[in-house]
PDB file of C-alpha atoms and ligand atoms in Angstrom:
ATOM      1  CA  MET A   7       0.765 -16.847  23.262  1.00 59.00           C
ATOM      2  CA  HIS A   8      -0.914 -19.104  20.715  1.00 75.00           C
ATOM      3  CA  THR A   9       0.895 -20.463  17.704  1.00 93.00           C
ATOM      4  CA  LEU A  10      -0.429 -19.781  14.210  1.00 97.00           C
ATOM      5  CA  ASP A  11      -1.190 -23.473  13.971  1.00 97.00           C
ATOM      6  CA  ASP A  12      -3.495 -23.191  17.025  1.00 97.00           C
ATOM      7  CA  ASN A  13      -5.122 -20.067  15.608  1.00 98.00           C
ATOM      8  CA  LEU A  14      -5.809 -21.821  12.320  1.00 98.00           C
ATOM      9  CA  SER A  15      -7.383 -24.835  14.052  1.00 98.00           C
ATOM     10  CA  HIS A  16      -9.503 -22.521  16.169  1.00 98.00           C
ATOM     11  CA  VAL A  17     -10.787 -20.506  13.199  1.00 98.00           C
ATOM     12  CA  LEU A  18     -11.518 -23.699  11.229  1.00 98.00           C
ATOM     13  CA  SER A  19     -13.489 -25.139  14.148  1.00 98.00           C
ATOM     14  CA  ARG A  20     -15.495 -21.910  14.468  1.00 98.00           C
ATOM     15  CA  MET A  21     -16.266 -22.177  10.746  1.00 98.00           C
ATOM     16  CA  GLN A  22     -17.230 -25.830  11.069  1.00 98.00           C
ATOM     17  CA  ALA A  23     -19.512 -25.154  14.043  1.00 98.00           C
ATOM     18  CA  ALA A  24     -21.187 -22.213  12.284  1.00 98.00           C
ATOM     19  CA  ALA A  25     -21.709 -24.297   9.146  1.00 98.00           C
ATOM     20  CA  GLY A  26     -23.032 -27.264  11.123  1.00 98.00           C
ATOM     21  CA  ARG A  27     -25.691 -25.133  12.822  1.00 98.00           C
ATOM     22  CA  VAL A  28     -27.267 -24.393   9.432  1.00 97.00           C
ATOM     23  CA  GLY A  29     -26.722 -27.809   7.857  1.00 98.00           C
ATOM     24  CA  ARG A  30     -23.681 -26.788   5.840  1.00 97.00           C
ATOM     25  CA  SER A  31     -20.197 -28.295   5.878  1.00 96.00           C
ATOM     26  CA  LEU A  32     -16.665 -26.986   5.997  1.00 97.00           C
ATOM     27  CA  ASP A  33     -16.064 -28.301   2.454  1.00 96.00           C
ATOM     28  CA  GLU A  34     -18.350 -25.593   1.089  1.00 96.00           C
ATOM     29  CA  LEU A  35     -16.221 -22.859   2.643  1.00 98.00           C
ATOM     30  CA  LYS A  36     -12.904 -21.323   1.722  1.00 98.00           C
ATOM     31  CA  LEU A  37     -10.866 -19.604   4.396  1.00 98.00           C
ATOM     32  CA  ILE A  38      -8.864 -16.671   3.092  1.00 98.00           C
ATOM     33  CA  ALA A  39      -6.052 -15.711   5.446  1.00 98.00           C
ATOM     34  CA  VAL A  40      -5.844 -11.922   5.312  1.00 98.00           C
ATOM     35  CA  SER A  41      -2.124 -11.298   5.538  1.00 98.00           C
ATOM     36  CA  LYS A  42      -1.941  -7.526   4.961  1.00 98.00           C
ATOM     37  CA  LYS A  43       0.695  -6.006   7.270  1.00 97.00           C
ATOM     38  CA  GLN A  44       1.841  -9.479   8.312  1.00 97.00           C
ATOM     39  CA  SER A  45       5.300 -10.855   7.568  1.00 97.00           C
ATOM     40  CA  ALA A  46       6.206 -13.349   4.886  1.00 98.00           C
ATOM     41  CA  ALA A  47       7.632 -15.518   7.682  1.00 97.00           C
ATOM     42  CA  ALA A  48       4.248 -15.662   9.435  1.00 97.00           C
ATOM     43  CA  MET A  49       2.581 -16.533   6.132  1.00 98.00           C
ATOM     44  CA  ARG A  50       5.092 -19.311   5.559  1.00 98.00           C
ATOM     45  CA  GLU A  51       4.261 -20.698   8.984  1.00 98.00           C
ATOM     46  CA  LEU A  52       0.539 -20.628   8.273  1.00 98.00           C
ATOM     47  CA  PHE A  53       1.135 -22.302   4.909  1.00 98.00           C
ATOM     48  CA  ALA A  54       3.072 -25.066   6.685  1.00 98.00           C
ATOM     49  CA  ALA A  55       0.014 -25.522   8.917  1.00 97.00           C
ATOM     50  CA  GLY A  56      -2.065 -26.160   5.793  1.00 98.00           C
ATOM     51  CA  GLN A  57      -3.446 -22.751   4.769  1.00 98.00           C
ATOM     52  CA  ARG A  58      -3.393 -22.122   0.989  1.00 98.00           C
ATOM     53  CA  ALA A  59      -5.459 -18.994   0.167  1.00 98.00           C
ATOM     54  CA  PHE A  60      -4.106 -15.616   1.258  1.00 98.00           C
ATOM     55  CA  GLY A  61      -5.691 -12.175   0.864  1.00 98.00           C
ATOM     56  CA  GLU A  62      -3.763  -8.930   0.432  1.00 98.00           C
ATOM     57  CA  SER A  63      -4.951  -5.306   0.354  1.00 98.00           C
ATOM     58  CA  TYR A  64      -1.828  -3.355  -0.572  1.00 98.00           C
ATOM     59  CA  LEU A  65      -0.300  -4.127  -3.937  1.00 98.00           C
ATOM     60  CA  GLN A  66       3.381  -3.328  -3.382  1.00 98.00           C
ATOM     61  CA  GLU A  67       3.462  -5.178  -0.088  1.00 98.00           C
ATOM     62  CA  ALA A  68       1.770  -8.155  -1.745  1.00 98.00           C
ATOM     63  CA  LEU A  69       4.228  -8.232  -4.665  1.00 98.00           C
ATOM     64  CA  ASP A  70       7.187  -8.177  -2.276  1.00 98.00           C
ATOM     65  CA  LYS A  71       5.799 -11.096  -0.313  1.00 98.00           C
ATOM     66  CA  GLN A  72       4.953 -13.017  -3.500  1.00 98.00           C
ATOM     67  CA  GLN A  73       8.653 -12.856  -4.398  1.00 98.00           C
ATOM     68  CA  GLU A  74       9.708 -14.089  -0.991  1.00 98.00           C
ATOM     69  CA  LEU A  75       7.145 -16.888  -1.037  1.00 98.00           C
ATOM     70  CA  SER A  76       7.482 -17.884  -4.698  1.00 98.00           C
ATOM     71  CA  ASP A  77       8.380 -21.448  -3.696  1.00 98.00           C
ATOM     72  CA  LEU A  78       4.914 -21.955  -2.124  1.00 98.00           C
ATOM     73  CA  ALA A  79       1.745 -22.876  -4.052  1.00 98.00           C
ATOM     74  CA  ILE A  80      -0.305 -20.024  -2.601  1.00 98.00           C
ATOM     75  CA  GLU A  81      -3.631 -18.946  -4.099  1.00 98.00           C
ATOM     76  CA  TRP A  82      -3.475 -15.137  -4.062  1.00 98.00           C
ATOM     77  CA  HIS A  83      -6.583 -12.996  -3.530  1.00 99.00           C
ATOM     78  CA  PHE A  84      -6.591  -9.217  -3.920  1.00 98.00           C
ATOM     79  CA  ILE A  85      -9.112  -7.641  -1.512  1.00 98.00           C
ATOM     80  CA  GLY A  86      -8.122  -3.966  -1.296  1.00 98.00           C
ATOM     81  CA  PRO A  87      -9.167  -0.781  -3.089  1.00 97.00           C
ATOM     82  CA  ILE A  88      -7.946  -0.692  -6.717  1.00 97.00           C
ATOM     83  CA  GLN A  89      -6.517   2.341  -8.474  1.00 96.00           C
ATOM     84  CA  SER A  90      -6.315   2.290 -12.274  1.00 97.00           C
ATOM     85  CA  ASN A  91      -2.525   2.338 -12.331  1.00 97.00           C
ATOM     86  CA  LYS A  92      -2.421  -0.887 -10.282  1.00 98.00           C
ATOM     87  CA  THR A  93      -4.592  -3.073 -12.490  1.00 98.00           C
ATOM     88  CA  ARG A  94      -1.823  -4.540 -14.637  1.00 98.00           C
ATOM     89  CA  ALA A  95       0.109  -5.983 -11.703  1.00 98.00           C
ATOM     90  CA  ILE A  96      -3.108  -7.244 -10.120  1.00 98.00           C
ATOM     91  CA  ALA A  97      -4.152  -8.934 -13.371  1.00 98.00           C
ATOM     92  CA  GLU A  98      -0.720 -10.581 -13.618  1.00 98.00           C
ATOM     93  CA  HIS A  99      -0.214 -11.734 -10.044  1.00 98.00           C
ATOM     94  CA  PHE A 100      -3.532 -12.805  -8.519  1.00 98.00           C
ATOM     95  CA  SER A 101      -6.120 -15.574  -9.013  1.00 98.00           C
ATOM     96  CA  TRP A 102      -9.021 -13.683  -7.453  1.00 99.00           C
ATOM     97  CA  VAL A 103     -10.008 -10.042  -7.040  1.00 99.00           C
ATOM     98  CA  HIS A 104     -12.786  -9.361  -4.505  1.00 98.00           C
ATOM     99  CA  SER A 105     -12.925  -5.592  -4.705  1.00 98.00           C
ATOM    100  CA  VAL A 106     -14.060  -4.636  -8.205  1.00 98.00           C
ATOM    101  CA  ASP A 107     -16.666  -1.874  -8.004  1.00 98.00           C
ATOM    102  CA  ARG A 108     -16.524  -0.080 -11.339  1.00 97.00           C
ATOM    103  CA  HIS A 109     -16.551  -0.948 -14.996  1.00 98.00           C
ATOM    104  CA  LYS A 110     -13.364   0.870 -15.877  1.00 98.00           C
ATOM    105  CA  ILE A 111     -11.360  -1.254 -13.434  1.00 98.00           C
ATOM    106  CA  ALA A 112     -12.958  -4.473 -14.696  1.00 98.00           C
ATOM    107  CA  GLN A 113     -12.208  -3.543 -18.306  1.00 98.00           C
ATOM    108  CA  ARG A 114      -8.551  -2.876 -17.495  1.00 98.00           C
ATOM    109  CA  LEU A 115      -8.184  -6.141 -15.558  1.00 98.00           C
ATOM    110  CA  ASN A 116      -9.726  -7.958 -18.527  1.00 98.00           C
ATOM    111  CA  ASP A 117      -7.451  -6.291 -21.068  1.00 98.00           C
ATOM    112  CA  GLN A 118      -4.349  -6.854 -18.941  1.00 98.00           C
ATOM    113  CA  ARG A 119      -4.958 -10.443 -17.850  1.00 98.00           C
ATOM    114  CA  PRO A 120      -2.087 -12.438 -19.447  1.00 98.00           C
ATOM    115  CA  GLU A 121      -3.129 -14.959 -22.098  1.00 98.00           C
ATOM    116  CA  HIS A 122      -1.219 -17.813 -20.477  1.00 98.00           C
ATOM    117  CA  LEU A 123      -3.268 -17.542 -17.278  1.00 98.00           C
ATOM    118  CA  PRO A 124      -6.866 -18.691 -16.780  1.00 98.00           C
ATOM    119  CA  PRO A 125      -9.532 -15.962 -16.552  1.00 98.00           C
ATOM    120  CA  LEU A 126      -9.299 -13.849 -13.412  1.00 98.00           C
ATOM    121  CA  ASN A 127     -11.983 -14.674 -10.816  1.00 98.00           C
ATOM    122  CA  ILE A 128     -13.956 -11.608  -9.814  1.00 98.00           C
ATOM    123  CA  CYS A 129     -16.262 -10.664  -6.971  1.00 98.00           C
ATOM    124  CA  LEU A 130     -18.024  -7.327  -7.187  1.00 98.00           C
ATOM    125  CA  GLN A 131     -17.783  -5.339  -3.974  1.00 98.00           C
ATOM    126  CA  ILE A 132     -21.123  -4.026  -2.723  1.00 98.00           C
ATOM    127  CA  ASN A 133     -21.498  -1.014  -0.451  1.00 97.00           C
ATOM    128  CA  ILE A 134     -24.182  -2.818   1.513  1.00 94.00           C
ATOM    129  CA  ASP A 135     -24.813  -0.138   4.147  1.00 92.00           C
ATOM    130  CA  GLN A 136     -24.624   2.725   1.652  1.00 89.00           C
ATOM    131  CA  GLU A 137     -21.804   4.337   3.608  1.00 88.00           C
ATOM    132  CA  THR A 138     -20.500   7.415   1.837  1.00 86.00           C
ATOM    133  CA  THR A 139     -16.912   6.704   2.886  1.00 84.00           C
ATOM    134  CA  LYS A 140     -16.814   3.083   1.741  1.00 87.00           C
ATOM    135  CA  SER A 141     -15.882   1.558  -1.578  1.00 92.00           C
ATOM    136  CA  GLY A 142     -18.313  -0.681  -3.348  1.00 97.00           C
ATOM    137  CA  VAL A 143     -21.087  -0.386  -5.874  1.00 97.00           C
ATOM    138  CA  LEU A 144     -24.563   0.516  -4.614  1.00 97.00           C
ATOM    139  CA  ALA A 145     -27.148  -2.254  -4.903  1.00 97.00           C
ATOM    140  CA  GLU A 146     -29.163  -0.224  -7.415  1.00 97.00           C
ATOM    141  CA  ASP A 147     -26.160   0.006  -9.744  1.00 97.00           C
ATOM    142  CA  LEU A 148     -25.229  -3.676  -9.448  1.00 98.00           C
ATOM    143  CA  PRO A 149     -27.313  -5.144 -12.320  1.00 98.00           C
ATOM    144  CA  ALA A 150     -25.708  -2.913 -14.958  1.00 98.00           C
ATOM    145  CA  LEU A 151     -22.179  -3.408 -13.643  1.00 98.00           C
ATOM    146  CA  ALA A 152     -22.606  -7.186 -13.366  1.00 98.00           C
ATOM    147  CA  GLU A 153     -24.009  -7.403 -16.873  1.00 98.00           C
ATOM    148  CA  ALA A 154     -21.009  -5.543 -18.284  1.00 98.00           C
ATOM    149  CA  VAL A 155     -18.449  -7.530 -16.277  1.00 98.00           C
ATOM    150  CA  SER A 156     -20.018 -10.854 -17.215  1.00 98.00           C
ATOM    151  CA  LYS A 157     -19.289 -10.100 -20.872  1.00 97.00           C
ATOM    152  CA  LEU A 158     -15.546  -9.630 -20.388  1.00 98.00           C
ATOM    153  CA  PRO A 159     -13.885 -12.825 -21.653  1.00 98.00           C
ATOM    154  CA  ARG A 160     -10.713 -12.692 -19.540  1.00 98.00           C
ATOM    155  CA  LEU A 161     -12.709 -12.294 -16.316  1.00 98.00           C
ATOM    156  CA  ARG A 162     -14.937 -14.850 -14.618  1.00 98.00           C
ATOM    157  CA  LEU A 163     -17.640 -13.177 -12.586  1.00 98.00           C
ATOM    158  CA  ARG A 164     -18.013 -15.403  -9.515  1.00 98.00           C
ATOM    159  CA  GLY A 165     -20.071 -13.414  -7.022  1.00 98.00           C
ATOM    160  CA  LEU A 166     -20.211 -10.624  -4.492  1.00 98.00           C
ATOM    161  CA  MET A 167     -18.165  -9.264  -1.616  1.00 98.00           C
ATOM    162  CA  ALA A 168     -19.040  -6.806   1.142  1.00 98.00           C
ATOM    163  CA  ILE A 169     -17.652  -5.366   4.340  1.00 97.00           C
ATOM    164  CA  PRO A 170     -20.761  -4.390   6.320  1.00 95.00           C
ATOM    165  CA  ALA A 171     -20.557  -1.637   8.926  1.00 94.00           C
ATOM    166  CA  PRO A 172     -19.446  -3.213  12.231  1.00 92.00           C
ATOM    167  CA  ARG A 173     -22.344  -4.445  14.369  1.00 93.00           C
ATOM    168  CA  ASP A 174     -22.119  -6.058  17.802  1.00 91.00           C
ATOM    169  CA  ASP A 175     -25.296  -8.086  17.601  1.00 95.00           C
ATOM    170  CA  TYR A 176     -25.552 -11.346  15.704  1.00 97.00           C
ATOM    171  CA  ASP A 177     -29.012 -10.569  14.300  1.00 97.00           C
ATOM    172  CA  GLY A 178     -27.844  -7.269  12.875  1.00 96.00           C
ATOM    173  CA  GLN A 179     -24.832  -8.970  11.279  1.00 97.00           C
ATOM    174  CA  LEU A 180     -27.053 -11.701   9.885  1.00 98.00           C
ATOM    175  CA  ALA A 181     -29.452  -9.174   8.334  1.00 97.00           C
ATOM    176  CA  ALA A 182     -26.659  -7.383   6.467  1.00 97.00           C
ATOM    177  CA  PHE A 183     -25.211 -10.652   5.130  1.00 98.00           C
ATOM    178  CA  ALA A 184     -28.677 -11.907   4.153  1.00 98.00           C
ATOM    179  CA  GLU A 185     -29.067  -8.761   2.071  1.00 97.00           C
ATOM    180  CA  LEU A 186     -25.890  -9.637   0.167  1.00 98.00           C
ATOM    181  CA  ARG A 187     -27.102 -13.165  -0.392  1.00 98.00           C
ATOM    182  CA  LYS A 188     -30.385 -11.838  -1.756  1.00 98.00           C
ATOM    183  CA  LEU A 189     -28.467  -9.664  -4.208  1.00 98.00           C
ATOM    184  CA  LEU A 190     -26.497 -12.706  -5.387  1.00 98.00           C
ATOM    185  CA  GLU A 191     -29.716 -14.675  -5.908  1.00 98.00           C
ATOM    186  CA  GLU A 192     -31.178 -11.837  -7.957  1.00 98.00           C
ATOM    187  CA  LEU A 193     -28.028 -11.756 -10.043  1.00 98.00           C
ATOM    188  CA  GLN A 194     -28.225 -15.523 -10.618  1.00 98.00           C
ATOM    189  CA  GLY A 195     -31.690 -14.919 -12.050  1.00 97.00           C
ATOM    190  CA  GLN A 196     -30.474 -12.064 -14.224  1.00 97.00           C
ATOM    191  CA  LEU A 197     -27.293 -13.696 -15.584  1.00 97.00           C
ATOM    192  CA  LYS A 198     -28.148 -17.337 -16.151  1.00 93.00           C
ATOM    193  CA  ASP A 199     -24.835 -18.255 -17.796  1.00 91.00           C
ATOM    194  CA  ALA A 200     -22.429 -16.690 -15.307  1.00 93.00           C
ATOM    195  CA  PRO A 201     -20.783 -19.040 -12.751  1.00 95.00           C
ATOM    196  CA  LEU A 202     -22.148 -17.065  -9.791  1.00 98.00           C
ATOM    197  CA  ASP A 203     -21.245 -19.347  -6.902  1.00 98.00           C
ATOM    198  CA  SER A 204     -19.409 -17.099  -4.464  1.00 98.00           C
ATOM    199  CA  LEU A 205     -20.209 -14.873  -1.510  1.00 98.00           C
ATOM    200  CA  SER A 206     -17.108 -13.353   0.069  1.00 98.00           C
ATOM    201  CA  MET A 207     -18.297 -12.173   3.461  1.00 98.00           C
ATOM    202  CA  GLY A 208     -17.382 -12.505   7.128  1.00 98.00           C
ATOM    203  CA  MET A 209     -14.222 -11.516   8.986  1.00 98.00           C
ATOM    204  CA  SER A 210     -12.775 -12.286  12.445  1.00 97.00           C
ATOM    205  CA  GLY A 211     -15.675 -10.692  14.313  1.00 96.00           C
ATOM    206  CA  ASP A 212     -18.640 -11.853  12.290  1.00 97.00           C
ATOM    207  CA  LEU A 213     -17.762 -15.013  10.385  1.00 98.00           C
ATOM    208  CA  GLU A 214     -20.452 -17.068  12.177  1.00 98.00           C
ATOM    209  CA  ALA A 215     -23.272 -14.824  10.956  1.00 98.00           C
ATOM    210  CA  ALA A 216     -21.773 -14.696   7.459  1.00 98.00           C
ATOM    211  CA  ILE A 217     -21.642 -18.493   7.229  1.00 98.00           C
ATOM    212  CA  ALA A 218     -25.219 -18.767   8.510  1.00 98.00           C
ATOM    213  CA  ALA A 219     -26.266 -16.385   5.726  1.00 98.00           C
ATOM    214  CA  GLY A 220     -24.487 -18.360   2.997  1.00 98.00           C
ATOM    215  CA  ALA A 221     -20.879 -17.154   2.789  1.00 98.00           C
ATOM    216  CA  THR A 222     -18.627 -19.322   0.617  1.00 98.00           C
ATOM    217  CA  MET A 223     -15.422 -17.432   1.459  1.00 98.00           C
ATOM    218  CA  VAL A 224     -14.558 -15.807   4.770  1.00 98.00           C
ATOM    219  CA  ARG A 225     -11.652 -13.370   5.035  1.00 98.00           C
ATOM    220  CA  VAL A 226      -9.914 -13.627   8.396  1.00 98.00           C
ATOM    221  CA  GLY A 227      -6.877 -11.626   9.493  1.00 98.00           C
ATOM    222  CA  THR A 228      -6.727 -10.779  13.195  1.00 97.00           C
ATOM    223  CA  ASP A 229      -7.925 -14.112  14.551  1.00 97.00           C
ATOM    224  CA  LEU A 230      -5.305 -15.987  12.515  1.00 98.00           C
ATOM    225  CA  PHE A 231      -2.233 -13.760  12.770  1.00 97.00           C
ATOM    226  CA  GLY A 232      -2.978 -11.594  15.796  1.00 93.00           C
ATOM    227  CA  ALA A 233      -3.412  -7.808  15.727  1.00 91.00           C
ATOM    228  CA  ARG A 234      -1.873  -5.813  12.878  1.00 87.00           C
ATOM    229  CA  ASP A 235       0.528  -2.923  13.648  1.00 76.00           C
TER     230      ASP A 235
HETATM  231  C1  LIG B 329      -8.414  -6.449   6.819  1.00 86.87           C
HETATM  232  C2  LIG B 329      -9.517  -7.092   6.065  1.00 86.87           C
HETATM  233  C3  LIG B 329     -10.117  -8.286   6.511  1.00 86.87           C
HETATM  234  C4  LIG B 329      -9.721  -9.015   7.784  1.00 86.87           C
HETATM  235  O1  LIG B 329     -10.228  -8.396   8.906  1.00 86.87           O
HETATM  236  P1  LIG B 329     -10.006  -9.014  10.366  1.00 86.87           P
HETATM  237  O2  LIG B 329     -11.009  -8.289  11.190  1.00 86.87           O
HETATM  238  O3  LIG B 329      -8.597  -8.732  10.754  1.00 86.87           O
HETATM  239  O4  LIG B 329     -10.302 -10.472  10.310  1.00 86.87           O
HETATM  240  C5  LIG B 329     -11.101  -8.850   5.709  1.00 86.87           C
HETATM  241  N1  LIG B 329     -11.485  -8.269   4.558  1.00 86.87           N
HETATM  242  C6  LIG B 329     -10.957  -7.136   4.112  1.00 86.87           C
HETATM  243  C7  LIG B 329     -11.434  -6.562   2.821  1.00 86.87           C
HETATM  244  C8  LIG B 329      -9.953  -6.500   4.844  1.00 86.87           C
HETATM  245  O5  LIG B 329      -9.429  -5.358   4.388  1.00 86.87           O
END
């Protein structure tokens, strides 16, 4: 049985090794601890080990844990599917949202972001493998969505997120992540004034390939906390 402290060190050294192989450094990467279905106590332990950014997929669960952990300076990331009736609480209680894939949701987050908070950081979620069951905007619809989102003053469009279909081979993983990076580069050309500096990609099983392809944020759950129920 490994402690969360050990797990965190292990994930950070995997990230460092992956970055080093392509001439990048750990400083360019943010680790997001995906704490969905994990206890507030486990999160507190990981925070004590030095982890600051946490990602949640289920709003009510996240709000409950935010209450319990309100004494900790956590940076909260929302990474799950977003229904319209959840946007107000998301706009009020998170610093980042990685899973915006339609204009209506972006508009609501913009309108509901409280004035006393800085603009909400946004990644647009791309359906990179064009899977009919997955959330995310299709690549062909990205330019129009990004253009609209970049004009919303209470949002800050930072980049792209994707959850590629699972692949066992490193080269296949790399190809999917490289596709996302290419989309970000195209967007940087299209929207010259937007602060497009973020690629949220890579999870427990494929973070090495994601970092090789240019990830700036990796979202890791299982390899930090252990299996979810
Ligand atoms: C659950 C989840 C993760 C973490 O996946 P692991 O394989 O447990 O590391 C990352 N991103 C999103 C969007 C998730 O829902």
